[in-house]
Amino acid sequence: MTSILILNGPNLNLLGTRQPEVYGSETLSDVEKMCKTHGQALDIDISCLQSNHEGALIDALHAAKSKFKGVVLNAGAYTHTSVALMDAIASVSLPVIEVHLSNIHARETFRHKSFIAPVALGQICGFGSHGYILAIDALVKHLAGSTA
Ligand code: DHK
């Protein structure tokens, strides 16, 4: 069965209470449940992980290589700062889709730069939690195409 990792970075554990006007009122657990339910409908296995630590996210990407067919990644603020995460994604050669709840391009200029984008399959932002569903669908379609 195809398996996908949903990987969330710093502060996303606070979803629901963290700036709901920007990030929405759903909790991370709500978002993860929604992803898992969507996975069941598509007959794919969805695993979820969140960490506030850059190294833990890198370790998760390294480990993902042998366990998952692709990753949906919201790296939070590390998106805009982390060469190490960019290198980890490039090193594992797994398809990674970058997701953000908010439209990072309509926010402060420091959020316009993504170190993830150049090594990601694509970027989805501005659609709230639905972005994770769009990313899963895009990844599944990509994986079907790459094995056809
Ligand atoms: C989440 C964060 O934590 C921010 O640091 C990013 C992203 C945007 C989001 O919209 O999901 O800048």
PDB file of C-alpha atoms and ligand atoms in Angstrom:
ATOM      1  CA  MET A   1       0.000   0.000   0.000  1.00  0.00           C
ATOM      2  CA  THR A   2       1.283   3.477  -0.837  1.00  0.00           C
ATOM      3  CA  SER A   3       2.309   5.324   2.303  1.00  0.00           C
ATOM      4  CA  ILE A   4       2.744   9.058   2.721  1.00  0.00           C
ATOM      5  CA  LEU A   5       4.214  11.028   5.608  1.00  0.00           C
ATOM      6  CA  ILE A   6       2.588  14.296   6.708  1.00  0.00           C
ATOM      7  CA  LEU A   7       5.408  16.188   8.400  1.00  0.00           C
ATOM      8  CA  ASN A   8       4.736  19.396  10.324  1.00  0.00           C
ATOM      9  CA  GLY A   9       7.334  21.712  11.756  1.00  0.00           C
ATOM     10  CA  PRO A  10       7.612  24.292  14.526  1.00  0.00           C
ATOM     11  CA  ASN A  11       4.579  25.827  16.209  1.00  0.00           C
ATOM     12  CA  LEU A  12       2.128  23.789  14.168  1.00  0.00           C
ATOM     13  CA  ASN A  13       1.361  21.806  17.335  1.00  0.00           C
ATOM     14  CA  LEU A  14      -0.391  25.012  18.448  1.00  0.00           C
ATOM     15  CA  LEU A  15      -2.849  25.060  15.548  1.00  0.00           C
ATOM     16  CA  GLY A  16      -6.331  25.994  16.677  1.00  0.00           C
ATOM     17  CA  THR A  17      -5.160  28.505  19.257  1.00  0.00           C
ATOM     18  CA  ARG A  18      -2.228  30.060  17.374  1.00  0.00           C
ATOM     19  CA  GLN A  19      -3.288  33.184  15.441  1.00  0.00           C
ATOM     20  CA  PRO A  20      -6.539  31.551  14.225  1.00  0.00           C
ATOM     21  CA  GLU A  21      -7.145  34.504  11.885  1.00  0.00           C
ATOM     22  CA  VAL A  22      -4.009  33.395   9.988  1.00  0.00           C
ATOM     23  CA  TYR A  23      -3.852  29.623  10.542  1.00  0.00           C
ATOM     24  CA  GLY A  24      -7.502  28.693  11.124  1.00  0.00           C
ATOM     25  CA  SER A  25      -9.338  27.223  14.082  1.00  0.00           C
ATOM     26  CA  GLU A  26      -8.710  23.526  13.453  1.00  0.00           C
ATOM     27  CA  THR A  27      -6.203  21.790  15.703  1.00  0.00           C
ATOM     28  CA  LEU A  28      -3.284  19.768  14.361  1.00  0.00           C
ATOM     29  CA  SER A  29      -5.127  16.653  15.468  1.00  0.00           C
ATOM     30  CA  ASP A  30      -8.152  17.745  13.361  1.00  0.00           C
ATOM     31  CA  VAL A  31      -5.898  18.254  10.340  1.00  0.00           C
ATOM     32  CA  GLU A  32      -4.152  14.918  10.837  1.00  0.00           C
ATOM     33  CA  LYS A  33      -7.493  13.094  11.209  1.00  0.00           C
ATOM     34  CA  MET A  34      -8.734  14.749   8.012  1.00  0.00           C
ATOM     35  CA  CYS A  35      -5.590  13.577   6.163  1.00  0.00           C
ATOM     36  CA  LYS A  36      -5.988  10.020   7.480  1.00  0.00           C
ATOM     37  CA  THR A  37      -9.661   9.899   6.504  1.00  0.00           C
ATOM     38  CA  HIS A  38      -8.744  11.132   3.027  1.00  0.00           C
ATOM     39  CA  GLY A  39      -6.007   8.489   2.860  1.00  0.00           C
ATOM     40  CA  GLN A  40      -8.526   5.747   3.708  1.00  0.00           C
ATOM     41  CA  ALA A  41     -10.786   6.924   0.879  1.00  0.00           C
ATOM     42  CA  LEU A  42      -7.825   6.705  -1.523  1.00  0.00           C
ATOM     43  CA  ASP A  43      -6.605   3.408  -0.047  1.00  0.00           C
ATOM     44  CA  ILE A  44      -3.267   4.857   0.995  1.00  0.00           C
ATOM     45  CA  ASP A  45      -1.608   4.834   4.378  1.00  0.00           C
ATOM     46  CA  ILE A  46      -1.045   8.247   6.007  1.00  0.00           C
ATOM     47  CA  SER A  47       1.372   8.719   8.911  1.00  0.00           C
ATOM     48  CA  CYS A  48       1.729  12.031  10.728  1.00  0.00           C
ATOM     49  CA  LEU A  49       4.604  13.567  12.643  1.00  0.00           C
ATOM     50  CA  GLN A  50       5.218  17.023  14.115  1.00  0.00           C
ATOM     51  CA  SER A  51       8.358  18.434  15.668  1.00  0.00           C
ATOM     52  CA  ASN A  52       9.510  21.840  16.811  1.00  0.00           C
ATOM     53  CA  HIS A  53      13.142  20.811  16.227  1.00  0.00           C
ATOM     54  CA  GLU A  54      15.023  21.217  12.970  1.00  0.00           C
ATOM     55  CA  GLY A  55      17.218  18.145  13.545  1.00  0.00           C
ATOM     56  CA  ALA A  56      14.198  15.960  14.322  1.00  0.00           C
ATOM     57  CA  LEU A  57      12.592  17.042  11.038  1.00  0.00           C
ATOM     58  CA  ILE A  58      15.812  16.178   9.203  1.00  0.00           C
ATOM     59  CA  ASP A  59      15.953  12.773  10.944  1.00  0.00           C
ATOM     60  CA  ALA A  60      12.323  12.178   9.948  1.00  0.00           C
ATOM     61  CA  LEU A  61      13.124  12.960   6.300  1.00  0.00           C
ATOM     62  CA  HIS A  62      16.112  10.593   6.356  1.00  0.00           C
ATOM     63  CA  ALA A  63      13.994   7.822   7.888  1.00  0.00           C
ATOM     64  CA  ALA A  64      11.164   8.514   5.427  1.00  0.00           C
ATOM     65  CA  LYS A  65      13.309   7.285   2.545  1.00  0.00           C
ATOM     66  CA  SER A  66      12.831   3.633   3.499  1.00  0.00           C
ATOM     67  CA  LYS A  67       9.267   3.893   4.847  1.00  0.00           C
ATOM     68  CA  PHE A  68       7.285   6.253   2.632  1.00  0.00           C
ATOM     69  CA  LYS A  69       6.715   6.960  -1.046  1.00  0.00           C
ATOM     70  CA  GLY A  70       6.459  10.711  -0.503  1.00  0.00           C
ATOM     71  CA  VAL A  71       6.157  13.500   2.041  1.00  0.00           C
ATOM     72  CA  VAL A  72       3.785  16.425   2.547  1.00  0.00           C
ATOM     73  CA  LEU A  73       5.832  18.983   4.458  1.00  0.00           C
ATOM     74  CA  ASN A  74       4.861  22.135   6.277  1.00  0.00           C
ATOM     75  CA  ALA A  75       8.226  23.186   7.674  1.00  0.00           C
ATOM     76  CA  GLY A  76       6.753  26.252   9.403  1.00  0.00           C
ATOM     77  CA  ALA A  77       9.306  29.012   9.879  1.00  0.00           C
ATOM     78  CA  TYR A  78      12.185  26.658   8.943  1.00  0.00           C
ATOM     79  CA  THR A  79      10.863  27.024   5.388  1.00  0.00           C
ATOM     80  CA  HIS A  80      12.404  30.483   5.304  1.00  0.00           C
ATOM     81  CA  THR A  81      15.671  29.718   7.086  1.00  0.00           C
ATOM     82  CA  SER A  82      16.812  26.128   6.760  1.00  0.00           C
ATOM     83  CA  VAL A  83      19.485  25.194   4.242  1.00  0.00           C
ATOM     84  CA  ALA A  84      19.815  21.965   6.275  1.00  0.00           C
ATOM     85  CA  LEU A  85      16.195  20.960   5.549  1.00  0.00           C
ATOM     86  CA  MET A  86      16.673  21.817   1.883  1.00  0.00           C
ATOM     87  CA  ASP A  87      19.770  19.600   1.785  1.00  0.00           C
ATOM     88  CA  ALA A  88      17.929  16.771   3.569  1.00  0.00           C
ATOM     89  CA  ILE A  89      15.144  16.837   0.975  1.00  0.00           C
ATOM     90  CA  ALA A  90      17.653  16.881  -1.873  1.00  0.00           C
ATOM     91  CA  SER A  91      19.560  13.995  -0.245  1.00  0.00           C
ATOM     92  CA  VAL A  92      16.671  11.574   0.162  1.00  0.00           C
ATOM     93  CA  SER A  93      15.308  11.957  -3.370  1.00  0.00           C
ATOM     94  CA  LEU A  94      11.725  11.407  -2.239  1.00  0.00           C
ATOM     95  CA  PRO A  95       8.944  13.526  -3.720  1.00  0.00           C
ATOM     96  CA  VAL A  96       8.123  16.262  -1.215  1.00  0.00           C
ATOM     97  CA  ILE A  97       5.201  18.681  -1.536  1.00  0.00           C
ATOM     98  CA  GLU A  98       5.532  21.925   0.402  1.00  0.00           C
ATOM     99  CA  VAL A  99       2.362  23.089   2.118  1.00  0.00           C
ATOM    100  CA  HIS A 100       1.461  26.243   4.023  1.00  0.00           C
ATOM    101  CA  LEU A 101      -1.893  27.067   5.522  1.00  0.00           C
ATOM    102  CA  SER A 102      -1.462  30.771   4.834  1.00  0.00           C
ATOM    103  CA  ASN A 103      -0.501  32.444   1.569  1.00  0.00           C
ATOM    104  CA  ILE A 104       3.155  33.092   2.412  1.00  0.00           C
ATOM    105  CA  HIS A 105       3.518  35.326  -0.663  1.00  0.00           C
ATOM    106  CA  ALA A 106       0.870  37.734   0.628  1.00  0.00           C
ATOM    107  CA  ARG A 107       2.578  38.115   4.018  1.00  0.00           C
ATOM    108  CA  GLU A 108       5.826  39.675   5.284  1.00  0.00           C
ATOM    109  CA  THR A 109       8.634  39.653   2.699  1.00  0.00           C
ATOM    110  CA  PHE A 110      10.786  37.322   4.826  1.00  0.00           C
ATOM    111  CA  ARG A 111       8.094  34.660   4.291  1.00  0.00           C
ATOM    112  CA  HIS A 112       8.291  34.951   0.494  1.00  0.00           C
ATOM    113  CA  LYS A 113      11.594  33.091   0.389  1.00  0.00           C
ATOM    114  CA  SER A 114      11.366  29.305   0.665  1.00  0.00           C
ATOM    115  CA  PHE A 115      14.433  27.087   0.908  1.00  0.00           C
ATOM    116  CA  ILE A 116      12.084  24.131   0.384  1.00  0.00           C
ATOM    117  CA  ALA A 117      10.567  25.238  -2.932  1.00  0.00           C
ATOM    118  CA  PRO A 118      13.607  24.556  -5.160  1.00  0.00           C
ATOM    119  CA  VAL A 119      13.807  20.929  -4.002  1.00  0.00           C
ATOM    120  CA  ALA A 120      10.054  20.284  -3.685  1.00  0.00           C
ATOM    121  CA  LEU A 121       7.811  18.806  -6.327  1.00  0.00           C
ATOM    122  CA  GLY A 122       5.588  21.835  -5.830  1.00  0.00           C
ATOM    123  CA  GLN A 123       4.198  24.300  -3.337  1.00  0.00           C
ATOM    124  CA  ILE A 124       0.603  24.709  -2.133  1.00  0.00           C
ATOM    125  CA  CYS A 125      -0.250  27.677   0.070  1.00  0.00           C
ATOM    126  CA  GLY A 126      -3.167  29.864   1.029  1.00  0.00           C
ATOM    127  CA  PHE A 127      -5.925  27.241   1.189  1.00  0.00           C
ATOM    128  CA  GLY A 128      -5.818  26.533   4.910  1.00  0.00           C
ATOM    129  CA  SER A 129      -5.996  22.894   5.956  1.00  0.00           C
ATOM    130  CA  HIS A 130      -7.436  21.935   2.549  1.00  0.00           C
ATOM    131  CA  GLY A 131      -3.891  22.448   1.247  1.00  0.00           C
ATOM    132  CA  TYR A 132      -2.898  19.137   2.864  1.00  0.00           C
ATOM    133  CA  ILE A 133      -5.653  17.333   0.940  1.00  0.00           C
ATOM    134  CA  LEU A 134      -4.584  19.022  -2.303  1.00  0.00           C
ATOM    135  CA  ALA A 135      -1.000  17.949  -1.583  1.00  0.00           C
ATOM    136  CA  ILE A 136      -1.969  14.320  -0.903  1.00  0.00           C
ATOM    137  CA  ASP A 137      -3.946  14.235  -4.156  1.00  0.00           C
ATOM    138  CA  ALA A 138      -1.027  15.760  -6.084  1.00  0.00           C
ATOM    139  CA  LEU A 139       1.420  13.293  -4.553  1.00  0.00           C
ATOM    140  CA  VAL A 140      -0.805  10.292  -5.286  1.00  0.00           C
ATOM    141  CA  LYS A 141      -1.213  11.435  -8.888  1.00  0.00           C
ATOM    142  CA  HIS A 142       2.533  11.983  -9.198  1.00  0.00           C
ATOM    143  CA  LEU A 143       3.290   8.534  -7.754  1.00  0.00           C
ATOM    144  CA  ALA A 144       0.780   6.856 -10.084  1.00  0.00           C
ATOM    145  CA  GLY A 145       2.427   8.584 -13.037  1.00  0.00           C
ATOM    146  CA  SER A 146       5.946   7.703 -11.981  1.00  0.00           C
ATOM    147  CA  THR A 147       5.191   3.980 -11.658  1.00  0.00           C
ATOM    148  CA  ALA A 148       3.040   3.720 -14.816  1.00  0.00           C
TER     149      ALA A 148
HETATM  150  C1  DHK B   1       3.476  28.212   9.067  1.00  0.00           C
HETATM  151  C2  DHK B   1       4.375  28.880   9.835  1.00  0.00           C
HETATM  152  O1  DHK B   1       4.620  28.472  11.077  1.00  0.00           O
HETATM  153  C3  DHK B   1       5.045  30.093   9.369  1.00  0.00           C
HETATM  154  O2  DHK B   1       6.303  30.275   9.955  1.00  0.00           O
HETATM  155  C4  DHK B   1       5.156  30.136   7.852  1.00  0.00           C
HETATM  156  C5  DHK B   1       3.278  28.523   7.635  1.00  0.00           C
HETATM  157  C6  DHK B   1       3.802  29.871   7.222  1.00  0.00           C
HETATM  158  C7  DHK B   1       1.845  28.247   7.207  1.00  0.00           C
HETATM  159  O3  DHK B   1       1.191  29.122   6.657  1.00  0.00           O
HETATM  160  O4  DHK B   1       1.390  27.111   7.381  1.00  0.00           O
HETATM  161  O5  DHK B   1       5.656  31.373   7.458  1.00  0.00           O
END
